[in-house]
XYZ file of C-alpha atoms in Angstrom:
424
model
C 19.665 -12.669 78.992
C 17.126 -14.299 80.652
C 18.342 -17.309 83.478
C 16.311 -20.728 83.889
C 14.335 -20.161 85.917
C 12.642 -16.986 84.611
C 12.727 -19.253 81.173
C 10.322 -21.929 83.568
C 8.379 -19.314 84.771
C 7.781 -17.528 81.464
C 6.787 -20.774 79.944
C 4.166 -22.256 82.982
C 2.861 -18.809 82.967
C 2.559 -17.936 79.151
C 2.748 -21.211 77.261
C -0.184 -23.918 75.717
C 1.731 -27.206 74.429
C 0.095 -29.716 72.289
C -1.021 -32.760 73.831
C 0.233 -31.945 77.217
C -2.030 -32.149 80.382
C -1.152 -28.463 80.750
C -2.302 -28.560 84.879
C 0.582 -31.126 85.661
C 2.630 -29.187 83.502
C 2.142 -26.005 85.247
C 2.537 -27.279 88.835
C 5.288 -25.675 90.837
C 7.166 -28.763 91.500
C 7.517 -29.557 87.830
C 10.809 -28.464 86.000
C 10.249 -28.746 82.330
C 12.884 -30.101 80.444
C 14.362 -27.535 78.004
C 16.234 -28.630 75.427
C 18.661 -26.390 74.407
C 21.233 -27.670 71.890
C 21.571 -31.413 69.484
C 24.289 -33.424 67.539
C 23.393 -36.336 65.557
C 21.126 -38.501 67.855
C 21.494 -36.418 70.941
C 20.361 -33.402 72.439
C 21.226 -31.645 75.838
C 18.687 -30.041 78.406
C 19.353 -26.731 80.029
C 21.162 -28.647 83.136
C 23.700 -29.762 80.215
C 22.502 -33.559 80.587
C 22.295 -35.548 77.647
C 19.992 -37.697 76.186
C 18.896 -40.179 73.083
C 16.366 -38.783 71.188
C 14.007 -41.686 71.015
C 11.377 -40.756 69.029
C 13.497 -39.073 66.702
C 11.342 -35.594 67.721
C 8.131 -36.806 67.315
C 9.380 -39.122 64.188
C 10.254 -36.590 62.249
C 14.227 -36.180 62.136
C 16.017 -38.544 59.554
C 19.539 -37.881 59.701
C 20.017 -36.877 63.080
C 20.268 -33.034 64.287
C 22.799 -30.251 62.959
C 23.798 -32.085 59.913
C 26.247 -30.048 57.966
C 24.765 -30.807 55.014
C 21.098 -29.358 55.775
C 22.756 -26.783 57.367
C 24.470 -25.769 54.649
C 21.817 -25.881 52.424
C 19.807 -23.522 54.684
C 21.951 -21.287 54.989
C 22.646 -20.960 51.437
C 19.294 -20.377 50.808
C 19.165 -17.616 53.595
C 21.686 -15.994 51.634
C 19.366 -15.413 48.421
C 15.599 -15.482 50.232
C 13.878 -16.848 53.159
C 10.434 -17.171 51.390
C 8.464 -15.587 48.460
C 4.642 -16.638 48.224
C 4.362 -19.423 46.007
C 0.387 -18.472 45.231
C 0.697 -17.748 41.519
C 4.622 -17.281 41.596
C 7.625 -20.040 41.793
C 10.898 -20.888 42.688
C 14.006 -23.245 41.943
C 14.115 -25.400 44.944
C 10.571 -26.199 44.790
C 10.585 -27.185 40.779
C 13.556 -29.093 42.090
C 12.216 -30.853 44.735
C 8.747 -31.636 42.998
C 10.776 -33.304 40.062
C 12.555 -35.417 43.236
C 9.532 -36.487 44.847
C 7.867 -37.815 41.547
C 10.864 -39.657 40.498
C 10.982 -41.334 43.684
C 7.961 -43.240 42.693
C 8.272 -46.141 40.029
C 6.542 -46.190 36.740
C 5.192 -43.056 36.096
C 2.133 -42.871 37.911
C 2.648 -39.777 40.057
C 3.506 -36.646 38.561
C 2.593 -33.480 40.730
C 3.381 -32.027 43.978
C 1.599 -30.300 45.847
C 2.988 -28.070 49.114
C 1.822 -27.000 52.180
C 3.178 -27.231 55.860
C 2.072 -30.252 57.704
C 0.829 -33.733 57.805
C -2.596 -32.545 58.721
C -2.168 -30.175 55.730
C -1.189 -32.924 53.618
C -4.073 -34.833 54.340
C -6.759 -32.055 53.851
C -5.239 -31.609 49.986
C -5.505 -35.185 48.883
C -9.717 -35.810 50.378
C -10.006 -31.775 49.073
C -8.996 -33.038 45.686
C -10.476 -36.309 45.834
C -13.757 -34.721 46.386
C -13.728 -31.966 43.811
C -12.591 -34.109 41.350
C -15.729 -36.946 41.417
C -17.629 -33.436 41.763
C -16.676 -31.733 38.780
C -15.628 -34.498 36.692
C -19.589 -36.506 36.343
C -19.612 -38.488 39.833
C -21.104 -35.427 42.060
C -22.708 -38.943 44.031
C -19.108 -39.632 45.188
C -18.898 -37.559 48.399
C -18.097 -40.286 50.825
C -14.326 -40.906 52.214
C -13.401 -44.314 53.930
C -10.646 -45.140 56.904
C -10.037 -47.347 59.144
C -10.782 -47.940 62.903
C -8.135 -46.328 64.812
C -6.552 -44.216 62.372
C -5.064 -40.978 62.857
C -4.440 -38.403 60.269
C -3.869 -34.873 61.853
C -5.612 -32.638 63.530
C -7.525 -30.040 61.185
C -11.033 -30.267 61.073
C -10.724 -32.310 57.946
C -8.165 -34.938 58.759
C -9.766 -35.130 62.252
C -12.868 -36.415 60.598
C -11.271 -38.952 59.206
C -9.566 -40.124 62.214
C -11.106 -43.168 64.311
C -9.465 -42.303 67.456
C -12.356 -39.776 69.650
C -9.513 -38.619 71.919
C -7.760 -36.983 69.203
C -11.239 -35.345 67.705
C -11.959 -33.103 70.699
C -14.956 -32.406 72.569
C -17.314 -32.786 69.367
C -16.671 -35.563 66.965
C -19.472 -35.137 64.634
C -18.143 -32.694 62.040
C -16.284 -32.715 58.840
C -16.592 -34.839 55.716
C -19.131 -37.682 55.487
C -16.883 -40.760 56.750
C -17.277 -44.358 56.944
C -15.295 -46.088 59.274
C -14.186 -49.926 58.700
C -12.022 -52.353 60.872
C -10.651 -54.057 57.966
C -10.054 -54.831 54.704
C -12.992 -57.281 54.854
C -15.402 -55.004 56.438
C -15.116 -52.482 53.399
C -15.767 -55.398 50.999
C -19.192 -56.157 52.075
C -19.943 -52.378 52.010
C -23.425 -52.522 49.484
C -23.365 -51.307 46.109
C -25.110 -48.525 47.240
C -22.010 -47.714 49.419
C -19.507 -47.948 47.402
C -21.113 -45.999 44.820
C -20.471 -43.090 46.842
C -17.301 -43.795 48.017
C -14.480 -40.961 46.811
C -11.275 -42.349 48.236
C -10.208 -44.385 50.815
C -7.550 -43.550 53.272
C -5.070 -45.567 54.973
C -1.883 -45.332 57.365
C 0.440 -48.194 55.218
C 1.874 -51.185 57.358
C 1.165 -49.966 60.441
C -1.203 -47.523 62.389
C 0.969 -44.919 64.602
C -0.949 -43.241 67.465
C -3.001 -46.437 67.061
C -0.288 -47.549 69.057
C 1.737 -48.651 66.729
C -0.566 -51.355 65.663
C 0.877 -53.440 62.360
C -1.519 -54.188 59.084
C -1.580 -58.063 58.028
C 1.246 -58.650 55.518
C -1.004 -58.211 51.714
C -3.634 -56.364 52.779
C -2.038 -52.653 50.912
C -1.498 -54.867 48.094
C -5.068 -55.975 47.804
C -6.657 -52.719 49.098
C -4.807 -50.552 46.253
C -6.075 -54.105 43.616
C -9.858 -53.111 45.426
C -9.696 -49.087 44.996
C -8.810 -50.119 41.114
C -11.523 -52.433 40.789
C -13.855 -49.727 42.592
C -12.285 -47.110 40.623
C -12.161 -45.440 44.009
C -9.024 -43.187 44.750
C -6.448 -44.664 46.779
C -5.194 -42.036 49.982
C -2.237 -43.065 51.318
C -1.063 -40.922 54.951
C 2.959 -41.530 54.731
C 3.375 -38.948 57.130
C 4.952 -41.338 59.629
C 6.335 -44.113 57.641
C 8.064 -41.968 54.737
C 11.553 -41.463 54.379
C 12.927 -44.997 55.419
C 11.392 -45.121 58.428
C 10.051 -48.856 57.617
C 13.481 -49.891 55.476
C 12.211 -48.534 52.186
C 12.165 -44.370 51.240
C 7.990 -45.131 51.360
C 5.806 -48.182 53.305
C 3.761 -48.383 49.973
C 6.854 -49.868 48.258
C 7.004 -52.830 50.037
C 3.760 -54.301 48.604
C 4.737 -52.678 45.136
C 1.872 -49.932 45.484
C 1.846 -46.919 43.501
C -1.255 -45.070 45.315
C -3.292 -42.216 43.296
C -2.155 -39.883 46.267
C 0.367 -39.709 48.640
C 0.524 -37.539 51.267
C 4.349 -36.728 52.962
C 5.715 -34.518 56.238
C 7.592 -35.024 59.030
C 10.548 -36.691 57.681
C 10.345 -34.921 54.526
C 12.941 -31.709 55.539
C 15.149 -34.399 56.978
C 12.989 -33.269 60.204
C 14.194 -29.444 60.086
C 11.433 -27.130 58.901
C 7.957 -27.203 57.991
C 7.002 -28.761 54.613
C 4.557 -31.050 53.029
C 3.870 -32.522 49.990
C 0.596 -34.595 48.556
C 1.524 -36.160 45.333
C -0.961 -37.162 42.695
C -1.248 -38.222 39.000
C -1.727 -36.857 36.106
C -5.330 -37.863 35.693
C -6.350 -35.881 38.897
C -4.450 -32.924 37.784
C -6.355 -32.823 34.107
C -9.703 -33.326 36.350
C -9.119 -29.589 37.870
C -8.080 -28.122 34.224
C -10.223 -25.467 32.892
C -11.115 -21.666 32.016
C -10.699 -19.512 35.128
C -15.397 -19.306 34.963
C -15.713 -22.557 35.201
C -14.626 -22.920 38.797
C -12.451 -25.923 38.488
C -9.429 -24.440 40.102
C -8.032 -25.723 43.451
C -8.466 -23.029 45.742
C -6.539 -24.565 49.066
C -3.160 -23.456 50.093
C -1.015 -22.154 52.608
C 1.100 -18.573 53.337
C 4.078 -21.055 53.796
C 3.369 -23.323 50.445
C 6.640 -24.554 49.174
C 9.008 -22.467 51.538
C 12.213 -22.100 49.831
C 13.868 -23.223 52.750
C 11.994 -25.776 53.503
C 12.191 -27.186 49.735
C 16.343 -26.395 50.025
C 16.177 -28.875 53.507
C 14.169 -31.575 51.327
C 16.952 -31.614 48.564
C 19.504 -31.940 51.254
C 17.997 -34.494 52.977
C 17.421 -36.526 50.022
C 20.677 -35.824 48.523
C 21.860 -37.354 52.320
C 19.831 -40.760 51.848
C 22.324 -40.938 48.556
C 25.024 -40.020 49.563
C 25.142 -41.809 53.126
C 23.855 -45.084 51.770
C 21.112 -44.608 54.668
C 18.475 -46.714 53.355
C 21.606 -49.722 52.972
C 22.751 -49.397 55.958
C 19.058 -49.464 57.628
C 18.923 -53.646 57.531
C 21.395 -54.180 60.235
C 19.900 -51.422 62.398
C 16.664 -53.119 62.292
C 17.496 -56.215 62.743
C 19.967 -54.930 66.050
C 16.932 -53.498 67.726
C 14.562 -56.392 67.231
C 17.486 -58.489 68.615
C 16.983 -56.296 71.627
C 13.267 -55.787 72.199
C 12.150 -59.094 71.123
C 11.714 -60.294 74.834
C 9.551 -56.832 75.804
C 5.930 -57.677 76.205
C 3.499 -56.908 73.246
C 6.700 -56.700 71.070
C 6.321 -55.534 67.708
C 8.651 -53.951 64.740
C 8.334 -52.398 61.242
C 11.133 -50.842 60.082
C 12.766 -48.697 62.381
C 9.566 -48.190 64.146
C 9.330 -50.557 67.508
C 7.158 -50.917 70.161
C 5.772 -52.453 73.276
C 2.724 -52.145 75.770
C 2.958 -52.831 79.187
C -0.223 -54.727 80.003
C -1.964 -52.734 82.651
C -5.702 -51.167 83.432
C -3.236 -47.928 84.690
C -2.780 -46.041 81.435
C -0.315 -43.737 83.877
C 2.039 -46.152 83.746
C 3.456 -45.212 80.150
C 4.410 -41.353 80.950
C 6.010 -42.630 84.166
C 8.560 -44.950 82.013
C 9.336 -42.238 79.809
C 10.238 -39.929 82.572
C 11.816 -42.075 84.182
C 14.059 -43.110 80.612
C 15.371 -39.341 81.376
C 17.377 -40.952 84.446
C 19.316 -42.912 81.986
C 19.655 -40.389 78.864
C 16.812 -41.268 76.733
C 13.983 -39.301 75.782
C 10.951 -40.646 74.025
C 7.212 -40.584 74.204
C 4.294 -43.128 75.037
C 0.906 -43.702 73.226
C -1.170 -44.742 76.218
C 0.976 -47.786 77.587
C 2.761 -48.086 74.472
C 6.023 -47.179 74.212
C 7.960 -45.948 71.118
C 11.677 -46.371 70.097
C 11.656 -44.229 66.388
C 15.018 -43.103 66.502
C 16.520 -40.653 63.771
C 18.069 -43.577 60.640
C 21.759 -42.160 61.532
C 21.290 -43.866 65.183
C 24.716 -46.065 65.544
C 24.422 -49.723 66.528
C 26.077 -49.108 69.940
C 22.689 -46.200 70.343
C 20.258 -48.346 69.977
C 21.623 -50.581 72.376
C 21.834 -47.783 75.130
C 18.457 -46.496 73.614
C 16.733 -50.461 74.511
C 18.948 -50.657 77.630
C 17.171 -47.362 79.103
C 13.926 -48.440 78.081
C 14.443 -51.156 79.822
C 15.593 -50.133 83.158
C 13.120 -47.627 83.404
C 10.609 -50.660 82.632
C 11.840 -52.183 85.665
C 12.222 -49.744 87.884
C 7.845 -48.388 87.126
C 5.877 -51.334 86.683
C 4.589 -53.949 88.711
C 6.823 -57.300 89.683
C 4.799 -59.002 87.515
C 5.248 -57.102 84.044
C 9.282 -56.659 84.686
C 11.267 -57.848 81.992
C 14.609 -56.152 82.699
């Protein structure tokens, strides 16, 4: 058995992590933290300290880790089969959880389900579809996609087209679909007919923008973009990657503003934050647009190896038999209403949901990472965007967390940034 520090040696000297400025990370001087073991909203490092998972695990876990009941359900599925390709084949849990999904949805709108692995993923189905559809079904003209300034919607060469952050699109950022990019809801009304002739769907993050920084949509403006994409008969993309699964009060943002979208596109929270699974819903009408004799080309040829894991599907039911059975989305009022008690006097405050944020006010964009770590002095862990920082914690967080949650954040505010911005 290897000991710790072979573990941080093995990992500076073999491992590439996402997002991580990989030179810091590999300096000898820096211990990475290891996390090693997790019950409900906490998780221990290879030292045995604990800490608050802030950020729920990069906002994907719902019900807080080693549930019994996800547990349970993966390892009942482990008992009959890990995963059978699900290209031309099927299996219970998925049939299962697409009937869940659908039903979660009001007024029959959506009625497919469509797997693969990640947000990104997710994404990449619904513009695929979108496209193909105006191009098979007499609108070939419609090959443009629309999104907003600042979005983010993964990080495949599709989705990453779509995204109007240039950080996140790499060293090129002229590739992938043709994209227009609008600040607002106003800005893609006074597109010219010519423009919106073209236009195949547009795509939005609902109620708020997340590595935006966590920036929040005026109240309406779903509600009239989905009333604009029906005037427009334009398809309607919405990226719930982040906001699904109660994360803003309701099981989806898009049900606030009573929108029914003609896709939506779900991951993170989705296995309850366990495994790997993804799911862009549609309607019926895009589903009869790809229907057809195998020579006339109209199938969807897009999927994944992984498509509708069996366990992955097994975690979803679990986790959505959890929301019912806990009450989570009841109990989620008084949770958000304890931590915007608590944050409200943090600079650049804002809330949706169980989503909260503020920005220290600084030209040192440093100064974010350096709260974070030092959060880890007093057991929370979560993750800045820029000099925005995040409190997403998994929906079973306690009322007495999230007080110790906004009471690290807070110290560790005090103790990094400048007299002037100290609020602790």
């Amino acid at each position: 058995m290897l000991h710790l520090p072979d573990l941080t040696t093995l990992d500076q000297q073999h491992l590439w992590h996402p997002f991580t400025p990989m030179r810091q990370w590999c300096a000898p001087e820096h211990t990475p933290l290891i996390l090693v073991s997790g019950h409900g909203c906490t998780l221990r490092d290879q030292f045995g300290n604990e800490y608050l998972d802030g950020n729920a695990s990069i906002w994907t876990n719902a019900h807080g880790h080693t549930h019994p009941a996800i547990n349970a359900a993966i390892i009942e599925q482990l008992g009959k089969v890990a995963h059978t390709s699900f290209l031309g084949f099927t299996h219970e849990p998925a049939i299962r959880l697409a009937k869940e999904l659908v039903d979660l949805l009001p007024g029959g709108k959506i009625t497919r389900a469509f797997f693969t692995d990640n947000g990104s993923t997710a994404i990449e189905s619904a513009v695929r579809m979108a496209l193909q559809y105006w191009k098979q079904n007499g609108r070939p003209e419609r090959d443009t996609l629309v999104a907003f300034d600042r979005a983010y919607h993964g990080d495949t060469l599709g989705a990453a087209s779509l995204g109007g952050i240039p950080l996140f699109k790499g060293s090129g950022n002229d590739f992938g679909y043709r994209v227009i990019t609008v600040p607002s809801l106003e800005a893609l009304d006074s597109l010219n007919a010519g423009e919106r002739l073209r236009i195949a769907a547009v795509v939005i993050e609902p109620l708020i923008q997340g590595a935006a920084g966590m920036r929040l949509w005026p109240q309406g403006m779903l509600k009239k973009l989905d009333d604009w994409s029906s005037e427009q008969d334009v398809f309607l993309i919405l990226d719930e990657v982040m906001t699904g699964f109660g994360r803003t009060g309701k099981m989806f943002a898009c049900e606030h503003e009573g929108v029914v979208p003609d896709f939506l596109c779900l991951a993170k929270g989705l296995t309850g934050g366990y495994l790997p699974l993804a799911a862009t819903l549609t309607t019926e009408r895009v589903f009869d647009g790809f229907l057809g004799e195998p020579n006339e080309g109209r199938t969807f040829f897009y999927g994944h190896s992984y498509a509708g894991s069996q366990l992955g599907c097994a975690a979803a039911l679990a986790s959505l038999r959890v929301f019912r059975d806990e009450q989570v989305l009841e109990q989620l009022p008084a949770k958000m209403a304890r931590l915007g008690e608590l944050m409200v006097d943090l600079p650049g405050y804002r809330q949706c949901g169980m989503i909260a944020a503020m920005t220290i006010d600084s030209p040192d964009l440093s100064l974010g990472s350096k709260v974070c770590l030092a959060a880890r002095k007093h057991g929370l862990l979560t993750r800045p965007i820029g000099n925005t920082l995040v409190l997403m914690p998994p929906l079973c967080v306690t009322l007495e967390e999230i007080g110790r949650m906004v009471a690290a954040l807070k110290a560790a505010l005090a103790e990094v940034t400048s007299p002037e911005c100290r609020t602790a």
